[in-house]
Short mmCIF file of C-alpha atoms and ligand atoms in Angstrom, two decimals:
data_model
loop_
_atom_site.label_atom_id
_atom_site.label_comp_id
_atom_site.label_asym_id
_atom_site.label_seq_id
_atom_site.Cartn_x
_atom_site.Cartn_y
_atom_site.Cartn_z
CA UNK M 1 0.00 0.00 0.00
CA UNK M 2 1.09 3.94 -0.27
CA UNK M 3 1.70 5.45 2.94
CA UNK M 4 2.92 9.46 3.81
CA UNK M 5 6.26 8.95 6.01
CA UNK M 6 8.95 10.94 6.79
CA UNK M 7 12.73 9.40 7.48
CA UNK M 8 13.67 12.65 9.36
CA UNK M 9 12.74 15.97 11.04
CA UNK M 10 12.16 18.60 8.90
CA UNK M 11 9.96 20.84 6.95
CA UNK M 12 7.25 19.37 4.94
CA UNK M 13 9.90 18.53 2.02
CA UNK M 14 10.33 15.51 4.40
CA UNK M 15 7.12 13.46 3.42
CA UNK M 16 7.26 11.28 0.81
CA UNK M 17 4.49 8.89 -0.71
CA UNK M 18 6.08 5.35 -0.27
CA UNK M 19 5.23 1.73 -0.58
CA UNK M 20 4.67 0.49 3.01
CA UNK M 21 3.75 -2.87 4.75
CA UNK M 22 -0.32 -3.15 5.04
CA UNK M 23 -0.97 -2.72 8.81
CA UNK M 24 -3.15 -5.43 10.46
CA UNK M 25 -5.29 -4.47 13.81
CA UNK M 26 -4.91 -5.55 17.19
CA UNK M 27 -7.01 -6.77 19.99
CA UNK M 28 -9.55 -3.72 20.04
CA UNK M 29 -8.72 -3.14 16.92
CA UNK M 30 -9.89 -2.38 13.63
CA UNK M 31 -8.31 -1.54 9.96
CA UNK M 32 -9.93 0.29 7.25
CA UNK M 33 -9.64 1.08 3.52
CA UNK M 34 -9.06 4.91 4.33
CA UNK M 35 -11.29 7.62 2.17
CA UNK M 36 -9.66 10.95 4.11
CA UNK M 37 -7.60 11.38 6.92
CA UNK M 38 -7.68 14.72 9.12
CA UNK M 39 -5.19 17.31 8.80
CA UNK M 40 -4.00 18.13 12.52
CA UNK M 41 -1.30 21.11 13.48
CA UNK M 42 0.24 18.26 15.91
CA UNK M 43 0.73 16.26 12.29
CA UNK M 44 3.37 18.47 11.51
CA UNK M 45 4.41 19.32 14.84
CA UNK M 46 5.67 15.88 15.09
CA UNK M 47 7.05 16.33 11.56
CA UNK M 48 9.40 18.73 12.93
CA UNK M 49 10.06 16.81 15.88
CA UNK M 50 8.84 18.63 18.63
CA UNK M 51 7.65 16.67 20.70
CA UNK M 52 10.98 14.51 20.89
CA UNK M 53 11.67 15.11 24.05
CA UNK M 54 8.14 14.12 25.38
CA UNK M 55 7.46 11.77 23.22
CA UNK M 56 10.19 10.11 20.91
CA UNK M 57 8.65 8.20 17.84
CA UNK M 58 11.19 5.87 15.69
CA UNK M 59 11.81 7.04 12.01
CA UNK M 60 11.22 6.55 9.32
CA UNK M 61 7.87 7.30 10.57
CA UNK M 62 3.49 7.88 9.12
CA UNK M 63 1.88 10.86 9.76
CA UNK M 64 -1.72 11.58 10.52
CA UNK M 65 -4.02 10.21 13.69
CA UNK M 66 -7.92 11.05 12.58
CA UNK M 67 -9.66 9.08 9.43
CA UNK M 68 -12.35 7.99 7.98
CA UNK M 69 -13.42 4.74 5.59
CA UNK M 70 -14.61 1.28 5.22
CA UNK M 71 -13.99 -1.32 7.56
CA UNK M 72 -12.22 -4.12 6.35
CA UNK M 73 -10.46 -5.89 8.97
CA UNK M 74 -11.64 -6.75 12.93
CA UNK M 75 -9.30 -7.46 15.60
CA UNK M 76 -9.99 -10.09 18.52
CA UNK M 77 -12.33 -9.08 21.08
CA UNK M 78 -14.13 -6.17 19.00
CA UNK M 79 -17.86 -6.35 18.74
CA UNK M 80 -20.65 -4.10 17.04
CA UNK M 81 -18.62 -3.56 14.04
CA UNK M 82 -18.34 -5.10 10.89
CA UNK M 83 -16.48 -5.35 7.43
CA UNK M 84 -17.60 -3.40 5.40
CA UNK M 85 -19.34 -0.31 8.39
CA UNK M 86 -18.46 3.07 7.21
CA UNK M 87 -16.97 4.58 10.34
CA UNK M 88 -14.89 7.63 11.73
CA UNK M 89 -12.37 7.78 14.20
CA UNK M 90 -8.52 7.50 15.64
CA UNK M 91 -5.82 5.32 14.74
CA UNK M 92 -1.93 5.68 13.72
CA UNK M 93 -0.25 6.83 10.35
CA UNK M 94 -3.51 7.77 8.76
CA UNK M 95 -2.53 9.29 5.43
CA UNK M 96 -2.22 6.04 4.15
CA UNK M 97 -4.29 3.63 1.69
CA UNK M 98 -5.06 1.41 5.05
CA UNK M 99 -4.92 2.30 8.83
CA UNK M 100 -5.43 0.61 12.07
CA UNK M 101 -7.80 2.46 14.72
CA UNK M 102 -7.88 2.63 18.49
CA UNK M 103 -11.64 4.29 18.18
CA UNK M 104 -14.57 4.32 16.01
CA UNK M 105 -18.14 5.47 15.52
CA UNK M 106 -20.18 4.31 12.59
CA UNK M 107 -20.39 7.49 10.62
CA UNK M 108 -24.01 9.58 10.90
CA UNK M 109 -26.18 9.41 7.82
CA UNK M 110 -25.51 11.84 5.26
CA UNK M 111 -22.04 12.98 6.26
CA UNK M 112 -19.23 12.41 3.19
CA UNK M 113 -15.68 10.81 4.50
CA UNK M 114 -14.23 14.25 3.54
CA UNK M 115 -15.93 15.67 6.75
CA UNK M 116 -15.91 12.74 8.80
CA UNK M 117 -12.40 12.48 8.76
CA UNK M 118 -11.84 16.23 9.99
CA UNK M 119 -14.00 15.60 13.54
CA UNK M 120 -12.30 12.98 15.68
CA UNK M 121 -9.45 14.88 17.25
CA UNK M 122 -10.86 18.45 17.26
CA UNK M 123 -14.14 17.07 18.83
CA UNK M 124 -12.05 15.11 21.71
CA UNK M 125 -10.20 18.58 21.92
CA UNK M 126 -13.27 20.68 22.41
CA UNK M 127 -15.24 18.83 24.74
CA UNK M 128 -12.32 18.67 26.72
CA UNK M 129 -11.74 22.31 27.07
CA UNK M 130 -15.05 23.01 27.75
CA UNK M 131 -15.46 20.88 30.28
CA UNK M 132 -12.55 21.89 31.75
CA UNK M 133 -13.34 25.66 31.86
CA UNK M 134 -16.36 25.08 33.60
CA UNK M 135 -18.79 27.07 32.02
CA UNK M 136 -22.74 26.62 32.15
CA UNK M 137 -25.67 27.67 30.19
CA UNK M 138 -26.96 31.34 30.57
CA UNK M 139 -22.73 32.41 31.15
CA UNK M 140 -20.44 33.96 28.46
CA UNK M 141 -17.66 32.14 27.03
CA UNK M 142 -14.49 34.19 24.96
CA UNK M 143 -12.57 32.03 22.37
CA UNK M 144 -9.44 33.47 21.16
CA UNK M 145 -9.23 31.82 17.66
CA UNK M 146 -12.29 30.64 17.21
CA UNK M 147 -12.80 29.53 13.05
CA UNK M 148 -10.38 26.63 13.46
CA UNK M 149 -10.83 23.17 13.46
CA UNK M 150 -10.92 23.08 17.30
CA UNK M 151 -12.77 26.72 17.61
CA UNK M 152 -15.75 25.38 14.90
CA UNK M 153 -16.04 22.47 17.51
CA UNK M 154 -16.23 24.82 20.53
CA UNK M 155 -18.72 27.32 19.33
CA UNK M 156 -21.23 24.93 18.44
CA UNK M 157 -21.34 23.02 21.69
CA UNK M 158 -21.49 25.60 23.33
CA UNK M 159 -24.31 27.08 21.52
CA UNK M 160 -25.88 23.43 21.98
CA UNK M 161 -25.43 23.85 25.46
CA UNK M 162 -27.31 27.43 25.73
CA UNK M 163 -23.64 28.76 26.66
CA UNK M 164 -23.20 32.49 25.02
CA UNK M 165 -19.87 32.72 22.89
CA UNK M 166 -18.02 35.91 21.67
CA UNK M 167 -15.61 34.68 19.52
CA UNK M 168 -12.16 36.50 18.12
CA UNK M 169 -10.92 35.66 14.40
CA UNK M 170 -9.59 37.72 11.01
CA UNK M 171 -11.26 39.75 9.14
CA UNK M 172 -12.24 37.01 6.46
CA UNK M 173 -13.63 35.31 9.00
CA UNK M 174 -16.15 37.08 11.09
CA UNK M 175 -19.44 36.44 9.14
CA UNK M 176 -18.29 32.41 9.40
CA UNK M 177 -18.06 33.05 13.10
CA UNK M 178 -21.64 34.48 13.09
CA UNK M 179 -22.84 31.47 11.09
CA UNK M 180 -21.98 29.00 14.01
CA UNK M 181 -23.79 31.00 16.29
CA UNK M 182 -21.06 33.44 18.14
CA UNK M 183 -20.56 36.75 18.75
CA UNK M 184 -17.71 37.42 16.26
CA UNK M 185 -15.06 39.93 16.40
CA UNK M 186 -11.71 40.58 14.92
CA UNK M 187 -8.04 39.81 16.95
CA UNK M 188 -5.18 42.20 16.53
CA UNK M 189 -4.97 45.52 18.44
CA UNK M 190 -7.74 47.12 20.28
CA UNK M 191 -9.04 43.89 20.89
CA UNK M 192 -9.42 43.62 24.39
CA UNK M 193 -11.82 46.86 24.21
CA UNK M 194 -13.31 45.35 21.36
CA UNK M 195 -14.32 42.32 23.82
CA UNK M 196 -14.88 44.39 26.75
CA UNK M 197 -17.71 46.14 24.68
CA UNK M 198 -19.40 43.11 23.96
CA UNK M 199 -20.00 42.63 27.48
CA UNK M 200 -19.13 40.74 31.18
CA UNK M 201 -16.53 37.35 30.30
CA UNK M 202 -17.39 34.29 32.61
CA UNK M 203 -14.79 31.78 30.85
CA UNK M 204 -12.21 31.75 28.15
CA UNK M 205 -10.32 29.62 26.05
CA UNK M 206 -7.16 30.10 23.80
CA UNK M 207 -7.36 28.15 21.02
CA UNK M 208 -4.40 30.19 18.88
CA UNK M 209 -1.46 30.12 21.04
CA UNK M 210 -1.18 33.62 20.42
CA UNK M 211 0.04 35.60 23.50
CA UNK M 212 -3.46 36.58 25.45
CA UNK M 213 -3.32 34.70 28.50
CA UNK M 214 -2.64 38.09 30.58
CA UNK M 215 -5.40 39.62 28.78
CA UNK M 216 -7.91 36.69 29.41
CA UNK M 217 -7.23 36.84 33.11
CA UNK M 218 -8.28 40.34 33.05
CA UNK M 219 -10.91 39.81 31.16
CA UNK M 220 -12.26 36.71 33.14
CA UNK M 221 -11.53 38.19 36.44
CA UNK M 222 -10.14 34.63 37.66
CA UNK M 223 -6.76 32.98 36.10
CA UNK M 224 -8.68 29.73 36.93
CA UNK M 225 -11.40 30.12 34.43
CA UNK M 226 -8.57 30.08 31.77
CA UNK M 227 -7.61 27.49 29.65
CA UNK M 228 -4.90 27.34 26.49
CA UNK M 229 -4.43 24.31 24.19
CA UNK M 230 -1.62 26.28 22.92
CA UNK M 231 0.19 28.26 25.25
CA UNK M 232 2.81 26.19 27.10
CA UNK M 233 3.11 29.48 29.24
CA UNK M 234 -0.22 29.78 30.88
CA UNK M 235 0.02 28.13 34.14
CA UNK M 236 3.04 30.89 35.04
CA UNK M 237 0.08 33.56 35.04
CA UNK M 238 -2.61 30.97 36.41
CA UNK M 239 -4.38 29.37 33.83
CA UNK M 240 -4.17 25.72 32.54
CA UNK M 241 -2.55 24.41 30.09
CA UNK M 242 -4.99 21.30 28.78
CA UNK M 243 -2.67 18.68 27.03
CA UNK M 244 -3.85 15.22 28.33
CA UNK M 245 -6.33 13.66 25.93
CA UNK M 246 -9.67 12.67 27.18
CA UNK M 247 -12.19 9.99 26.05
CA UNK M 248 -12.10 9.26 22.06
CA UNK M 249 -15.39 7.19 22.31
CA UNK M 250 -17.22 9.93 24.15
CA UNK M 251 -16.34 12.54 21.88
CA UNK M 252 -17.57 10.47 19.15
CA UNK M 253 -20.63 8.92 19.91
CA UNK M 254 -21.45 13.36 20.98
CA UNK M 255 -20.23 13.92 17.51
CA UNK M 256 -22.34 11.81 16.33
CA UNK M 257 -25.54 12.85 18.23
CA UNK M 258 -24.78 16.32 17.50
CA UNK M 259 -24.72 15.81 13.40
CA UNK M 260 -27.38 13.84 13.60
CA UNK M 261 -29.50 16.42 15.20
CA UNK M 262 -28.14 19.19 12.91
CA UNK M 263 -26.70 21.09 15.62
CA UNK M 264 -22.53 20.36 14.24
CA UNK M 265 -21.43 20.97 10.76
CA UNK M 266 -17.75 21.64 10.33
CA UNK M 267 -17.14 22.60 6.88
CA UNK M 268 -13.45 21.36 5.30
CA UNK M 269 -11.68 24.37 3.48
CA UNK M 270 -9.68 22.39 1.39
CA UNK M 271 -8.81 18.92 0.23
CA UNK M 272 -5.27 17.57 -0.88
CA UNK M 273 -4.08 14.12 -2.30
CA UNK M 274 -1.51 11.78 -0.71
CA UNK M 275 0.90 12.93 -2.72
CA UNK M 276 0.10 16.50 -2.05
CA UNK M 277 0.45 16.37 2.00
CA UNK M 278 3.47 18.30 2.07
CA UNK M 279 1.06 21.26 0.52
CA UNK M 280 -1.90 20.43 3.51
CA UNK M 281 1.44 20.91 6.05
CA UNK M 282 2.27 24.22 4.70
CA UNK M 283 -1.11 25.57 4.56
CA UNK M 284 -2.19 24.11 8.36
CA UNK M 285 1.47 25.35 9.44
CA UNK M 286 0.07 29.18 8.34
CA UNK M 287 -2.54 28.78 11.04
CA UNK M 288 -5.77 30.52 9.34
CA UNK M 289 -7.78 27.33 8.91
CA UNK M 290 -11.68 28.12 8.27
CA UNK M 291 -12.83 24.74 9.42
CA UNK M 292 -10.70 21.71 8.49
CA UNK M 293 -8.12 20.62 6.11
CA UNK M 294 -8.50 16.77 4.93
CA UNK M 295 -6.21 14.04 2.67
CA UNK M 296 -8.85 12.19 0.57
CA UNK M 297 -7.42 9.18 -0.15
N1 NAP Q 301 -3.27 20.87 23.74
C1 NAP Q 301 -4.09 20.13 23.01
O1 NAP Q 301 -4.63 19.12 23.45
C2 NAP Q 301 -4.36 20.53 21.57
C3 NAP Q 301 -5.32 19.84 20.83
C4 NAP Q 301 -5.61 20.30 19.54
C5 NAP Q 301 -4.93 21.39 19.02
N2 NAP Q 301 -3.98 22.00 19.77
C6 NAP Q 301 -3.29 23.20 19.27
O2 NAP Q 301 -4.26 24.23 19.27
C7 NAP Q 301 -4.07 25.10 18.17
C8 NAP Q 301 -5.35 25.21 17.37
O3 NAP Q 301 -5.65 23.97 16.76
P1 NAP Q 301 -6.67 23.94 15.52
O4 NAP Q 301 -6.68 22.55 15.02
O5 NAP Q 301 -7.96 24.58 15.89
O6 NAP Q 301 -5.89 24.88 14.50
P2 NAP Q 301 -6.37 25.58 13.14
O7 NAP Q 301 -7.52 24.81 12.59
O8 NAP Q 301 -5.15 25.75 12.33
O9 NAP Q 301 -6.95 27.01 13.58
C9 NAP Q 301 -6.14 28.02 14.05
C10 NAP Q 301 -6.99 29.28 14.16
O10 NAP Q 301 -6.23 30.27 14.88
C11 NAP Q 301 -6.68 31.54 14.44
N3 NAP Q 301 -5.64 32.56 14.65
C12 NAP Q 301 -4.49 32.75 13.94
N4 NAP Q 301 -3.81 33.79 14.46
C13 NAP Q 301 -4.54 34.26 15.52
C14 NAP Q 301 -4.37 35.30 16.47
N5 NAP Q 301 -3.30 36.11 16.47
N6 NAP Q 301 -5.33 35.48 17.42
C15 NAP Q 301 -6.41 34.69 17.49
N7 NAP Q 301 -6.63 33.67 16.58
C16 NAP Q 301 -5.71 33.46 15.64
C17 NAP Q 301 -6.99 31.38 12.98
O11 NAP Q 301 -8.06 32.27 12.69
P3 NAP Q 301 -8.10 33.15 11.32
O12 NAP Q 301 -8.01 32.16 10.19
O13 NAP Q 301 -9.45 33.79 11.38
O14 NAP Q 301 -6.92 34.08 11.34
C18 NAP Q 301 -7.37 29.90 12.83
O15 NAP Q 301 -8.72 29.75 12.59
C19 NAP Q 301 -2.86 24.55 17.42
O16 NAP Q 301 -1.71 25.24 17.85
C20 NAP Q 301 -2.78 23.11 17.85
O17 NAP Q 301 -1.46 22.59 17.79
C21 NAP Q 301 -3.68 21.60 21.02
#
């Protein structure tokens, strides 16, 4: 089969298309024919070998962790799935012709693999944080970068949840913000006033990495209803850093119920081939994602 792999750290002229060994799954396991896989910053974070230090991998390495396809391989022990299911979820080395995976829903009726495959992680991700931050329905949430993958999750659970969100994004992206329910308005300077305008702050999230703990304390009131996914800094002013991953069946199956009542749609800006994955790195790496970047396969 053709799998993405990289034989060392480095920018995205690393990847290359090979000819691999098929994977086979494990106990708990399943393997599918993959239709897309999910274009995730940590894809090429790993590329570049950041997280070496935390958490080696062995090269040559695959890249990629969400998918979607066609079942067509059970391990021991799994039940409620069969050859042949169309199904969603996360596994290993992903942008690949076949993958094995950890986790699985059957996908919800009427969603294409090409936005199945951009959910698992970012779903996982959002619940998460939200959870996390503690906020209820009637308060106010802030999210600082809020038309990503992980933001699109966010705004609409939230909004599912009767939660309030003010959302900050670019320019290009305001009226998207709108569309999923929030309270849009623009990053950059002034923004803080901007926000302040909009009204009282009960919880926040940064979902951009982009310098604003300090200003979501102040805007909170309380460095404990703070949370980054992206600021390695944030517990030195208060705030949490959430890294840990939590349940991958949970988020799921709510992924699921959530489509399926028409309350989650995260649209996929753009789609690349295997061969093009280098070009999905570079334009994730840029960090302006509306949405979700998927390899079709
Ligand atoms: N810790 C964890 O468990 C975890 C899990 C998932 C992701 N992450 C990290 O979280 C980050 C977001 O992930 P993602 O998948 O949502 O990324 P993404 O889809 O690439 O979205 C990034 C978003 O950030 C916004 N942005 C860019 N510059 C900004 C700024 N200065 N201020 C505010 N927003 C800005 C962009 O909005 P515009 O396009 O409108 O500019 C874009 O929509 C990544 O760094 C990722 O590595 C961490």
């Amino acid at each position: 089969m053709k799998r993405v792999s990289f034989a060392e750290f480095g920018g995205p002229d690393v990847l290359r298309l090979v000819d691999a060994e098929e994977p086979h799954p494990g106990p708990g396991q399943v393997r599918v024919a993959v239709r897309a896989a999910g274009v995730n910053p940590v894809d090429w974070r790993i590329r570049e070998g950041q997280f070496q230090e935390v958490d080696p991998i062995e090269l040559p390495a695959g890249v990629g962790q969400d998918a979607s396809g066609v079942v067509d391989e059970v391990g021991e022990g799994v039940e409620g799935v069969e050859v042949g299911d169309h199904v969603f979820g996360e596994g290993s080395n992903t942008y690949a012709e076949f993958a094995v995976l950890s986790a699985w829903a059957r996908m919800p009726e009427g969603l294409s693999f090409e936005e199945a495959a951009g959910y698992p992680s970012v779903m996982e991700t959002a619940l998460r944080v939200i959870g996390q931050v503690g906020v209820r329905s009637g308060q106010t949430l802030l999210v600082s970068g809020a038309s990503g993958g992980v933001g699109s999750a966010v705004l609409q659970i939230a909004r599912d949840r009767g939660v309030t969100v003010i959302g900050t994004a670019g320019a290009a992206n305001q009226d998207y913000l709108r569309g999923l329910g929030a309270v849009a308005t623009t990053y950059g300077e002034g923004w803080v006033e901007r926000v302040r305008r909009l009204g009282p702050v009960d919880a926040a999230l940064d979902l951009a990495g982009s310098g604003v703990i300090r200003e979501l304390v102040e805007l909170t009131g309380d460095p404990r209803k703070v949370v980054s996914i992206a600021d390695l800094g944030a517990p030195e002013l208060g705030a949490r850093f959430s890294g840990a991953a939590g349940s991958m069946p949970e988020a799921l199956a709510e992924a699921v119920a959530l489509i399926s009542r028409g309350r989650l749609h995260i649209p996929v800006e753009r789609s690349y081939t295997l061969a093009d994955a280098a070009a999905a790195h570079i334009d994730s790496r840029a960090g302006h994602t509306r949405g979700r970047r998927v390899v079709l396969v």
